[in-house]
PDB file of C-alpha atoms in Angstrom:
ATOM      1  CA  MET A 682      91.893  67.219 278.318  1.00 52.00           C
ATOM      2  CA  THR A 683      94.273  65.560 275.806  1.00 56.00           C
ATOM      3  CA  ASP A 684      93.670  68.556 273.538  1.00 59.00           C
ATOM      4  CA  ARG A 685      93.890  70.342 276.181  1.00 67.00           C
ATOM      5  CA  LEU A 686      97.644  70.058 277.054  1.00 74.00           C
ATOM      6  CA  SER A 687      98.525  69.915 273.784  1.00 71.00           C
ATOM      7  CA  GLY A 688      97.068  73.477 273.103  1.00 85.00           C
ATOM      8  CA  VAL A 689      99.426  74.072 276.136  1.00 88.00           C
ATOM      9  CA  LEU A 690     102.816  72.691 274.802  1.00 87.00           C
ATOM     10  CA  VAL A 691     102.151  73.898 271.341  1.00 89.00           C
ATOM     11  CA  PHE A 692     101.624  77.717 272.359  1.00 91.00           C
ATOM     12  CA  VAL A 693     105.044  77.313 274.945  1.00 90.00           C
ATOM     13  CA  GLN A 694     106.535  76.445 272.183  1.00 86.00           C
ATOM     14  CA  ALA A 695     105.662  78.680 269.364  1.00 89.00           C
ATOM     15  CA  ALA A 696     106.150  81.403 272.531  1.00 90.00           C
ATOM     16  CA  GLU A 697     109.688  80.566 273.427  1.00 86.00           C
ATOM     17  CA  ALA A 698     111.080  80.321 269.473  1.00 83.00           C
ATOM     18  CA  GLY A 699     109.694  84.087 269.057  1.00 84.00           C
ATOM     19  CA  GLY A 700     107.492  82.427 266.257  1.00 85.00           C
ATOM     20  CA  PHE A 701     105.451  79.631 264.554  1.00 87.00           C
ATOM     21  CA  ALA A 702     106.928  78.479 261.980  1.00 85.00           C
ATOM     22  CA  LEU A 703     109.914  77.252 264.029  1.00 83.00           C
ATOM     23  CA  ALA A 704     107.771  76.053 266.870  1.00 84.00           C
ATOM     24  CA  ALA A 705     106.115  73.659 263.272  1.00 84.00           C
ATOM     25  CA  GLN A 706     109.824  72.640 263.162  1.00 79.00           C
ATOM     26  CA  ARG A 707     110.999  72.184 266.435  1.00 76.00           C
ATOM     27  CA  LEU A 708     106.894  69.892 267.424  1.00 78.00           C
ATOM     28  CA  GLY A 709     107.750  68.421 263.382  1.00 75.00           C
ATOM     29  CA  LEU A 710     103.929  70.118 262.636  1.00 81.00           C
ATOM     30  CA  THR A 711     102.895  72.238 259.624  1.00 87.00           C
ATOM     31  CA  ARG A 712     103.142  76.050 260.161  1.00 87.00           C
ATOM     32  CA  SER A 713      99.265  75.990 259.666  1.00 89.00           C
ATOM     33  CA  ALA A 714      98.426  73.465 262.122  1.00 88.00           C
ATOM     34  CA  VAL A 715     100.780  75.389 264.778  1.00 89.00           C
ATOM     35  CA  GLY A 716      98.812  78.883 264.051  1.00 89.00           C
ATOM     36  CA  LYS A 717      95.024  76.510 264.166  1.00 91.00           C
ATOM     37  CA  SER A 718      96.090  75.073 267.458  1.00 91.00           C
ATOM     38  CA  ILE A 719      96.807  78.606 269.165  1.00 91.00           C
ATOM     39  CA  ALA A 720      93.348  80.044 267.804  1.00 91.00           C
ATOM     40  CA  ARG A 721      91.775  76.899 268.598  1.00 90.00           C
ATOM     41  CA  LEU A 722      93.086  77.998 272.018  1.00 91.00           C
ATOM     42  CA  GLU A 723      91.971  81.347 271.920  1.00 91.00           C
ATOM     43  CA  GLN A 724      88.466  80.443 271.377  1.00 91.00           C
ATOM     44  CA  ARG A 725      88.895  78.346 274.587  1.00 90.00           C
ATOM     45  CA  LEU A 726      90.295  81.280 276.939  1.00 91.00           C
ATOM     46  CA  GLY A 727      88.422  84.179 274.970  1.00 92.00           C
ATOM     47  CA  THR A 728      91.581  85.905 274.829  1.00 93.00           C
ATOM     48  CA  ARG A 729      94.409  86.974 272.118  1.00 93.00           C
ATOM     49  CA  LEU A 730      97.250  85.642 273.271  1.00 93.00           C
ATOM     50  CA  PHE A 731      99.813  86.846 270.154  1.00 92.00           C
ATOM     51  CA  GLN A 732      99.848  89.485 268.667  1.00 88.00           C
ATOM     52  CA  ARG A 733     100.405  88.664 265.322  1.00 82.00           C
ATOM     53  CA  THR A 734     102.206  91.021 261.937  1.00 76.00           C
ATOM     54  CA  THR A 735     103.035  89.435 258.528  1.00 67.00           C
ATOM     55  CA  ARG A 736     106.507  88.841 260.172  1.00 70.00           C
ATOM     56  CA  GLN A 737     106.458  87.368 263.540  1.00 73.00           C
ATOM     57  CA  GLN A 738     104.358  86.840 266.237  1.00 82.00           C
ATOM     58  CA  ARG A 739     104.861  88.381 269.324  1.00 87.00           C
ATOM     59  CA  LEU A 740     103.054  87.699 273.201  1.00 92.00           C
ATOM     60  CA  THR A 741      99.855  90.106 274.101  1.00 92.00           C
ATOM     61  CA  GLU A 742      99.414  91.264 277.999  1.00 92.00           C
ATOM     62  CA  ASP A 743      97.371  87.963 278.510  1.00 93.00           C
ATOM     63  CA  GLY A 744      99.764  85.998 276.696  1.00 91.00           C
ATOM     64  CA  GLN A 745     102.492  86.844 278.591  1.00 92.00           C
ATOM     65  CA  VAL A 746     100.789  85.744 282.251  1.00 92.00           C
ATOM     66  CA  PHE A 747      99.435  82.624 280.412  1.00 92.00           C
ATOM     67  CA  TYR A 748     102.840  81.563 279.141  1.00 91.00           C
ATOM     68  CA  GLU A 749     104.782  82.278 282.787  1.00 90.00           C
ATOM     69  CA  ARG A 750     102.110  79.859 284.630  1.00 90.00           C
ATOM     70  CA  CYS A 751     102.651  76.822 281.306  1.00 90.00           C
ATOM     71  CA  ALA A 752     105.873  77.247 281.860  1.00 87.00           C
ATOM     72  CA  ARG A 753     106.212  76.583 285.050  1.00 85.00           C
ATOM     73  CA  ALA A 754     103.801  73.508 284.895  1.00 86.00           C
ATOM     74  CA  LEU A 755     105.718  72.019 281.955  1.00 83.00           C
ATOM     75  CA  SER A 756     108.859  72.397 283.307  1.00 79.00           C
ATOM     76  CA  GLU A 757     107.165  70.594 286.474  1.00 76.00           C
ATOM     77  CA  LEU A 758     105.470  67.818 284.565  1.00 79.00           C
ATOM     78  CA  GLU A 759     109.465  67.135 282.543  1.00 72.00           C
ATOM     79  CA  ALA A 760     110.782  67.188 286.634  1.00 69.00           C
ATOM     80  CA  ALA A 761     108.313  64.375 286.750  1.00 71.00           C
ATOM     81  CA  GLU A 762     109.036  62.013 283.961  1.00 67.00           C
ATOM     82  CA  ALA A 763     113.008  63.022 284.676  1.00 65.00           C
ATOM     83  CA  ALA A 764     111.955  61.626 288.046  1.00 60.00           C
ATOM     84  CA  LEU A 765     110.531  57.959 286.783  1.00 63.00           C
ATOM     85  CA  ASP A 766     113.432  57.727 283.997  1.00 57.00           C
ATOM     86  CA  SER A 767     116.432  58.266 286.192  1.00 56.00           C
ATOM     87  CA  GLY A 768     114.762  54.903 287.560  1.00 57.00           C
ATOM     88  CA  ARG A 769     114.957  53.610 284.446  1.00 61.00           C
ATOM     89  CA  SER A 770     118.023  51.134 282.792  1.00 70.00           C
ATOM     90  CA  GLU A 771     116.599  50.963 279.067  1.00 82.00           C
ATOM     91  CA  PRO A 772     117.055  53.898 276.838  1.00 86.00           C
ATOM     92  CA  MET A 773     113.627  55.297 275.072  1.00 87.00           C
ATOM     93  CA  GLY A 774     111.439  57.938 273.668  1.00 89.00           C
ATOM     94  CA  ARG A 775     113.172  60.208 270.503  1.00 92.00           C
ATOM     95  CA  LEU A 776     116.865  61.280 270.935  1.00 95.00           C
ATOM     96  CA  ARG A 777     118.086  64.233 269.185  1.00 94.00           C
ATOM     97  CA  VAL A 778     121.398  64.763 267.762  1.00 96.00           C
ATOM     98  CA  THR A 779     123.696  66.740 265.723  1.00 95.00           C
ATOM     99  CA  ALA A 780     127.448  66.107 264.444  1.00 94.00           C
ATOM    100  CA  SER A 781     129.280  68.208 261.938  1.00 91.00           C
ATOM    101  CA  VAL A 782     128.728  66.333 258.343  1.00 92.00           C
ATOM    102  CA  LEU A 783     131.892  64.383 257.842  1.00 92.00           C
ATOM    103  CA  PHE A 784     132.806  63.483 262.110  1.00 93.00           C
ATOM    104  CA  GLY A 785     129.426  62.248 262.279  1.00 94.00           C
ATOM    105  CA  ARG A 786     128.797  60.201 258.997  1.00 93.00           C
ATOM    106  CA  HIS A 787     131.488  58.407 259.243  1.00 92.00           C
ATOM    107  CA  LEU A 788     132.701  58.420 263.055  1.00 94.00           C
ATOM    108  CA  VAL A 789     129.402  59.415 265.227  1.00 95.00           C
ATOM    109  CA  ALA A 790     126.537  57.591 263.629  1.00 96.00           C
ATOM    110  CA  PRO A 791     128.018  54.031 263.811  1.00 95.00           C
ATOM    111  CA  LEU A 792     128.060  54.042 267.229  1.00 95.00           C
ATOM    112  CA  LEU A 793     124.751  55.280 267.400  1.00 96.00           C
ATOM    113  CA  TRP A 794     123.549  53.346 265.174  1.00 95.00           C
ATOM    114  CA  GLU A 795     124.606  50.386 267.884  1.00 94.00           C
ATOM    115  CA  LEU A 796     122.659  51.965 270.499  1.00 94.00           C
ATOM    116  CA  ALA A 797     119.565  52.369 268.688  1.00 94.00           C
ATOM    117  CA  ARG A 798     120.030  48.638 267.821  1.00 94.00           C
ATOM    118  CA  GLU A 799     120.272  47.132 270.621  1.00 93.00           C
ATOM    119  CA  HIS A 800     116.980  49.614 272.154  1.00 93.00           C
ATOM    120  CA  PRO A 801     114.281  49.012 270.081  1.00 92.00           C
ATOM    121  CA  GLY A 802     112.521  51.887 272.253  1.00 92.00           C
ATOM    122  CA  LEU A 803     114.641  54.253 271.195  1.00 93.00           C
ATOM    123  CA  GLU A 804     113.824  56.609 268.854  1.00 94.00           C
ATOM    124  CA  LEU A 805     117.336  57.644 266.835  1.00 95.00           C
ATOM    125  CA  GLU A 806     116.985  61.349 264.829  1.00 94.00           C
ATOM    126  CA  MET A 807     120.380  63.177 263.435  1.00 95.00           C
ATOM    127  CA  SER A 808     121.103  65.995 261.817  1.00 94.00           C
ATOM    128  CA  PHE A 809     124.165  66.231 259.809  1.00 93.00           C
ATOM    129  CA  SER A 810     125.627  69.893 259.795  1.00 89.00           C
ATOM    130  CA  ASP A 811     129.378  72.185 259.567  1.00 84.00           C
ATOM    131  CA  ARG A 812     127.953  75.393 261.174  1.00 82.00           C
ATOM    132  CA  VAL A 813     127.173  75.997 264.661  1.00 79.00           C
ATOM    133  CA  THR A 814     124.247  74.730 265.781  1.00 79.00           C
ATOM    134  CA  ASP A 815     121.778  76.280 268.787  1.00 79.00           C
ATOM    135  CA  LEU A 816     120.963  73.425 270.908  1.00 84.00           C
ATOM    136  CA  ILE A 817     118.721  75.012 272.667  1.00 76.00           C
ATOM    137  CA  GLU A 818     117.150  77.105 270.309  1.00 74.00           C
ATOM    138  CA  ASP A 819     116.700  74.243 267.845  1.00 81.00           C
ATOM    139  CA  GLY A 820     115.429  71.377 270.178  1.00 83.00           C
ATOM    140  CA  TYR A 821     118.657  68.615 270.223  1.00 90.00           C
ATOM    141  CA  ASP A 822     119.343  67.007 273.355  1.00 92.00           C
ATOM    142  CA  LEU A 823     122.969  66.233 271.933  1.00 95.00           C
ATOM    143  CA  ALA A 824     126.193  67.932 269.813  1.00 94.00           C
ATOM    144  CA  ILE A 825     129.119  66.566 269.262  1.00 95.00           C
ATOM    145  CA  ARG A 826     131.720  69.500 268.627  1.00 91.00           C
ATOM    146  CA  VAL A 827     135.318  69.284 267.147  1.00 85.00           C
ATOM    147  CA  ALA A 828     136.217  72.464 269.174  1.00 75.00           C
ATOM    148  CA  PRO A 829     135.543  73.796 272.928  1.00 66.00           C
ATOM    149  CA  LEU A 830     132.164  75.365 273.288  1.00 66.00           C
ATOM    150  CA  ALA A 831     132.785  79.227 272.956  1.00 64.00           C
ATOM    151  CA  ASP A 832     129.091  80.034 274.973  1.00 63.00           C
ATOM    152  CA  PRO A 833     129.013  77.444 277.478  1.00 64.00           C
ATOM    153  CA  SER A 834     126.062  78.941 279.333  1.00 65.00           C
ATOM    154  CA  GLY A 835     123.337  76.631 279.571  1.00 74.00           C
ATOM    155  CA  LEU A 836     125.050  73.698 278.161  1.00 83.00           C
ATOM    156  CA  ALA A 837     126.794  71.442 279.490  1.00 88.00           C
ATOM    157  CA  ALA A 838     130.150  69.350 277.894  1.00 90.00           C
ATOM    158  CA  ARG A 839     131.937  66.137 277.993  1.00 92.00           C
ATOM    159  CA  LYS A 840     135.191  65.846 276.371  1.00 92.00           C
ATOM    160  CA  LEU A 841     135.425  62.094 274.198  1.00 92.00           C
ATOM    161  CA  GLY A 842     138.576  62.413 273.197  1.00 89.00           C
ATOM    162  CA  ALA A 843     141.223  64.514 270.408  1.00 88.00           C
ATOM    163  CA  GLN A 844     141.579  64.110 266.781  1.00 88.00           C
ATOM    164  CA  MET A 845     145.147  64.038 265.449  1.00 89.00           C
ATOM    165  CA  MET A 846     145.947  66.588 262.505  1.00 90.00           C
ATOM    166  CA  VAL A 847     148.531  65.358 259.577  1.00 92.00           C
ATOM    167  CA  VAL A 848     149.683  67.541 256.797  1.00 94.00           C
ATOM    168  CA  CYS A 849     149.793  65.477 254.463  1.00 95.00           C
ATOM    169  CA  ALA A 850     150.380  65.134 250.305  1.00 96.00           C
ATOM    170  CA  SER A 851     150.494  62.552 247.317  1.00 97.00           C
ATOM    171  CA  PRO A 852     154.008  60.851 246.270  1.00 97.00           C
ATOM    172  CA  ASP A 853     153.850  62.774 243.299  1.00 96.00           C
ATOM    173  CA  TYR A 854     153.576  66.168 244.550  1.00 96.00           C
ATOM    174  CA  VAL A 855     156.853  65.307 246.869  1.00 96.00           C
ATOM    175  CA  ALA A 856     158.301  63.870 243.874  1.00 96.00           C
ATOM    176  CA  ARG A 857     157.668  67.603 242.011  1.00 95.00           C
ATOM    177  CA  HIS A 858     158.010  70.338 244.508  1.00 94.00           C
ATOM    178  CA  GLY A 859     159.675  67.933 247.486  1.00 93.00           C
ATOM    179  CA  ARG A 860     159.210  67.320 251.253  1.00 92.00           C
ATOM    180  CA  PRO A 861     158.598  69.737 253.526  1.00 92.00           C
ATOM    181  CA  ARG A 862     160.932  69.048 257.206  1.00 88.00           C
ATOM    182  CA  THR A 863     160.229  72.402 259.094  1.00 89.00           C
ATOM    183  CA  LEU A 864     156.521  74.876 259.952  1.00 90.00           C
ATOM    184  CA  GLU A 865     158.588  77.170 257.505  1.00 91.00           C
ATOM    185  CA  ASP A 866     158.754  75.112 254.891  1.00 92.00           C
ATOM    186  CA  LEU A 867     155.132  75.192 254.639  1.00 92.00           C
ATOM    187  CA  THR A 868     154.799  78.646 253.773  1.00 92.00           C
ATOM    188  CA  ARG A 869     156.959  77.661 250.820  1.00 93.00           C
ATOM    189  CA  HIS A 870     154.639  75.091 249.378  1.00 94.00           C
ATOM    190  CA  GLU A 871     150.839  75.209 247.645  1.00 95.00           C
ATOM    191  CA  ALA A 872     148.406  74.476 250.770  1.00 95.00           C
ATOM    192  CA  LEU A 873     145.297  73.536 250.483  1.00 95.00           C
ATOM    193  CA  THR A 874     143.289  75.450 252.455  1.00 93.00           C
ATOM    194  CA  TYR A 875     139.949  75.183 254.250  1.00 90.00           C
ATOM    195  CA  GLY A 876     137.858  78.108 254.416  1.00 81.00           C
ATOM    196  CA  ARG A 877     134.537  79.796 253.828  1.00 74.00           C
ATOM    197  CA  GLN A 878     133.842  83.282 252.727  1.00 67.00           C
ATOM    198  CA  GLY A 879     136.894  83.877 252.741  1.00 66.00           C
ATOM    199  CA  GLN A 880     138.319  83.521 255.327  1.00 73.00           C
ATOM    200  CA  SER A 881     141.089  80.561 256.203  1.00 80.00           C
ATOM    201  CA  LYS A 882     142.691  79.644 259.692  1.00 84.00           C
ATOM    202  CA  PRO A 883     146.652  79.585 260.315  1.00 88.00           C
ATOM    203  CA  TRP A 884     147.058  75.353 260.561  1.00 90.00           C
ATOM    204  CA  LEU A 885     148.220  74.694 264.319  1.00 88.00           C
ATOM    205  CA  PHE A 886     151.167  72.990 265.755  1.00 88.00           C
ATOM    206  CA  PRO A 887     152.032  72.114 269.500  1.00 83.00           C
ATOM    207  CA  ASP A 888     155.146  73.721 270.907  1.00 80.00           C
ATOM    208  CA  GLU A 889     157.908  72.879 273.998  1.00 78.00           C
ATOM    209  CA  LYS A 890     155.244  75.208 276.326  1.00 78.00           C
ATOM    210  CA  GLY A 891     151.869  73.288 275.507  1.00 72.00           C
ATOM    211  CA  GLY A 892     150.279  76.067 273.838  1.00 78.00           C
ATOM    212  CA  ASP A 893     149.519  76.121 269.328  1.00 82.00           C
ATOM    213  CA  THR A 894     152.392  77.045 266.956  1.00 87.00           C
ATOM    214  CA  PRO A 895     150.373  78.999 264.086  1.00 89.00           C
ATOM    215  CA  VAL A 896     151.304  78.686 260.724  1.00 91.00           C
ATOM    216  CA  ARG A 897     149.628  80.533 257.663  1.00 91.00           C
ATOM    217  CA  VAL A 898     149.575  78.896 254.552  1.00 92.00           C
ATOM    218  CA  ARG A 899     149.417  80.277 251.156  1.00 91.00           C
ATOM    219  CA  GLY A 900     147.540  78.073 247.998  1.00 90.00           C
ATOM    220  CA  ARG A 901     145.235  78.658 245.271  1.00 91.00           C
ATOM    221  CA  LEU A 902     142.043  76.799 246.068  1.00 92.00           C
ATOM    222  CA  ARG A 903     140.646  77.091 249.074  1.00 91.00           C
ATOM    223  CA  LEU A 904     137.500  74.765 249.489  1.00 92.00           C
ATOM    224  CA  ASP A 905     134.793  74.247 252.315  1.00 89.00           C
ATOM    225  CA  ASP A 906     134.567  70.374 252.608  1.00 91.00           C
ATOM    226  CA  LEU A 907     137.250  68.077 254.088  1.00 93.00           C
ATOM    227  CA  GLU A 908     136.424  65.471 251.596  1.00 94.00           C
ATOM    228  CA  ALA A 909     137.625  68.090 249.231  1.00 96.00           C
ATOM    229  CA  ILE A 910     140.359  68.512 250.376  1.00 96.00           C
ATOM    230  CA  ALA A 911     141.280  64.544 250.487  1.00 97.00           C
ATOM    231  CA  ASP A 912     141.039  64.502 247.096  1.00 97.00           C
ATOM    232  CA  ALA A 913     142.730  67.404 245.153  1.00 97.00           C
ATOM    233  CA  ALA A 914     145.722  66.707 247.175  1.00 97.00           C
ATOM    234  CA  THR A 915     145.317  62.697 246.402  1.00 97.00           C
ATOM    235  CA  GLN A 916     145.524  64.558 242.749  1.00 96.00           C
ATOM    236  CA  GLY A 917     148.740  66.484 243.267  1.00 96.00           C
ATOM    237  CA  LEU A 918     147.399  69.928 243.647  1.00 96.00           C
ATOM    238  CA  GLY A 919     148.549  70.795 247.292  1.00 96.00           C
ATOM    239  CA  ILE A 920     149.815  70.153 250.726  1.00 96.00           C
ATOM    240  CA  ALA A 921     146.634  69.609 253.007  1.00 96.00           C
ATOM    241  CA  TRP A 922     146.174  69.564 256.689  1.00 95.00           C
ATOM    242  CA  LEU A 923     143.702  67.411 257.398  1.00 94.00           C
ATOM    243  CA  PRO A 924     142.154  64.676 260.311  1.00 93.00           C
ATOM    244  CA  CYS A 925     143.678  61.969 260.846  1.00 91.00           C
ATOM    245  CA  TRP A 926     140.612  58.942 260.996  1.00 92.00           C
ATOM    246  CA  LEU A 927     139.714  60.963 257.379  1.00 93.00           C
ATOM    247  CA  ILE A 928     141.976  60.165 255.707  1.00 94.00           C
ATOM    248  CA  ALA A 929     143.632  57.159 257.291  1.00 91.00           C
ATOM    249  CA  GLU A 930     142.666  54.638 254.338  1.00 92.00           C
ATOM    250  CA  ARG A 931     144.667  56.826 251.028  1.00 95.00           C
ATOM    251  CA  LEU A 932     147.494  56.854 253.946  1.00 93.00           C
ATOM    252  CA  HIS A 933     147.350  52.960 254.038  1.00 92.00           C
ATOM    253  CA  ARG A 934     146.760  52.450 249.844  1.00 94.00           C
ATOM    254  CA  GLY A 935     149.948  55.280 249.806  1.00 94.00           C
ATOM    255  CA  GLU A 936     147.512  57.164 248.222  1.00 96.00           C
ATOM    256  CA  LEU A 937     148.971  60.334 250.266  1.00 96.00           C
ATOM    257  CA  VAL A 938     152.259  60.599 252.981  1.00 94.00           C
ATOM    258  CA  ASP A 939     152.708  62.054 256.196  1.00 93.00           C
ATOM    259  CA  VAL A 940     155.086  64.953 255.013  1.00 93.00           C
ATOM    260  CA  LEU A 941     155.781  66.128 258.521  1.00 87.00           C
ATOM    261  CA  GLU A 942     156.898  62.951 260.251  1.00 77.00           C
ATOM    262  CA  GLY A 943     158.096  63.551 263.822  1.00 65.00           C
ATOM    263  CA  VAL A 944     156.538  67.105 263.775  1.00 72.00           C
ATOM    264  CA  GLY A 945     153.657  67.512 266.811  1.00 64.00           C
ATOM    265  CA  ARG A 946     149.961  66.837 265.692  1.00 72.00           C
ATOM    266  CA  HIS A 947     147.934  68.818 266.506  1.00 77.00           C
ATOM    267  CA  GLY A 948     144.642  67.230 268.274  1.00 78.00           C
ATOM    268  CA  ASN A 949     141.492  69.039 268.014  1.00 83.00           C
ATOM    269  CA  GLU A 950     139.357  67.989 270.981  1.00 88.00           C
ATOM    270  CA  ILE A 951     136.135  66.461 270.830  1.00 93.00           C
ATOM    271  CA  PHE A 952     132.792  67.292 272.455  1.00 93.00           C
ATOM    272  CA  ALA A 953     128.779  66.380 273.891  1.00 94.00           C
ATOM    273  CA  VAL A 954     127.514  68.883 274.874  1.00 92.00           C
ATOM    274  CA  TRP A 955     124.026  68.855 275.497  1.00 91.00           C
ATOM    275  CA  PRO A 956     121.231  71.783 277.434  1.00 86.00           C
ATOM    276  CA  GLN A 957     122.068  71.717 281.017  1.00 81.00           C
ATOM    277  CA  ASN A 958     119.363  69.806 282.745  1.00 74.00           C
ATOM    278  CA  LYS A 959     119.310  68.653 286.757  1.00 68.00           C
ATOM    279  CA  HIS A 960     117.407  65.239 285.354  1.00 76.00           C
ATOM    280  CA  LEU A 961     120.252  63.445 282.486  1.00 83.00           C
ATOM    281  CA  PRO A 962     117.382  61.187 281.249  1.00 87.00           C
ATOM    282  CA  VAL A 963     119.276  57.603 280.304  1.00 89.00           C
ATOM    283  CA  LYS A 964     118.520  57.575 276.231  1.00 92.00           C
ATOM    284  CA  VAL A 965     121.358  60.975 276.380  1.00 93.00           C
ATOM    285  CA  ARG A 966     123.215  59.799 279.109  1.00 92.00           C
ATOM    286  CA  ARG A 967     123.295  56.384 277.272  1.00 93.00           C
ATOM    287  CA  ALA A 968     124.279  58.376 274.236  1.00 95.00           C
ATOM    288  CA  ILE A 969     127.595  59.949 275.750  1.00 95.00           C
ATOM    289  CA  ASP A 970     128.564  57.005 277.603  1.00 94.00           C
ATOM    290  CA  LEU A 971     129.122  54.575 274.360  1.00 95.00           C
ATOM    291  CA  LEU A 972     130.913  57.940 272.351  1.00 95.00           C
ATOM    292  CA  ALA A 973     132.781  58.011 275.568  1.00 94.00           C
ATOM    293  CA  ALA A 974     133.940  54.566 275.710  1.00 93.00           C
ATOM    294  CA  ARG A 975     134.216  53.632 271.670  1.00 93.00           C
ATOM    295  CA  LEU A 976     135.296  57.302 270.208  1.00 92.00           C
ATOM    296  CA  PRO A 977     138.603  57.226 271.724  1.00 89.00           C
ATOM    297  CA  GLU A 978     139.918  54.317 270.181  1.00 88.00           C
ATOM    298  CA  ARG A 979     138.022  54.641 266.658  1.00 86.00           C
ATOM    299  CA  LEU A 980     140.497  58.061 266.950  1.00 86.00           C
ATOM    300  CA  ALA A 981     143.531  56.341 268.111  1.00 81.00           C
ATOM    301  CA  THR A 982     142.728  53.500 265.022  1.00 75.00           C
ATOM    302  CA  ALA A 983     143.252  56.111 262.388  1.00 67.00           C
ATOM    303  CA  MET A 984     146.339  57.843 264.136  1.00 64.00           C
ATOM    304  CA  GLN A 985     148.223  54.304 264.025  1.00 65.00           C
ATOM    305  CA  LYS A 986     151.310  53.919 260.691  1.00 57.00           C
ATOM    306  CA  PRO A 987     150.240  52.498 257.993  1.00 53.00           C
ATOM    307  CA  PRO A 988     152.869  49.239 257.033  1.00 53.00           C
ATOM    308  CA  ARG A 989     154.936  50.071 254.574  1.00 54.00           C
ATOM    309  CA  PRO A 990     155.323  48.942 250.831  1.00 50.00           C
ATOM    310  CA  GLY A 991     156.451  45.587 250.493  1.00 47.00           C
ATOM    311  CA  ARG A 992     156.533  44.436 254.487  1.00 46.00           C
ATOM    312  CA  LYS A 993     153.859  42.014 255.877  1.00 43.00           C
ATOM    313  CA  ARG A 994     151.793  42.556 258.428  1.00 41.00           C
TER     314      ARG A 994
END
């Protein structure tokens, strides 16, 4: 019976993934293991479930019928497990989380490590990537995103806070080029911009109407890593628009200075995003609650002004 259920699970994953390779990735198996499992299932059923080509695998007519019934059965099993899970207070099982590289590493991971330490039955798997991940397709339980949902279909979200942005430069750069006083002044400075594939987004600042004022800046250096931009700014190569949490220590040490004090700071909203489900597993709910409770404090601490040189704290 165990082998039969295992084969059905592999089959459903392969059907939903559209191929053996992605199903193997989701299940933590090799592509060969997925192929052999489905071959055994086909042999037991006496029919071909997939039409295989060198590039893809498609369901046969029998495969489609079998998939629809198996998917319903697995859905019922998941609902039964969720009903039991809802009565638990202890998070258990594997929790797969994805977050952007720097934000995830600096702010999200330390909090989730605490959750893993407190609950020995929880298995934490984290992926750090700056690409937008398809949670459902890639099999993630939770994503932390620094942006609202572009396509909310099939997903639920909860706001966790906002990361404030600051325009900064090294004291050496300010001494050589002066300090910008207005947003218009930014266009006359050497900017260090974040961009990919030759494209850079404008810097955003809040306006009086509650919207955003975009400022198009120019510069010779365009990088796709925020920490590299902070390094370049520290070396005096230009001004940068960076999250407070990333440069807080550099501001504290005087390596960078806020060059637009008094000008409103734009806040990028932070969201927890997860596949919409009638029954939210305890492990996911506890992770979201922890982040919602602790992340705003960490973001607020990063926004505090560093003490001036020579003044005791």
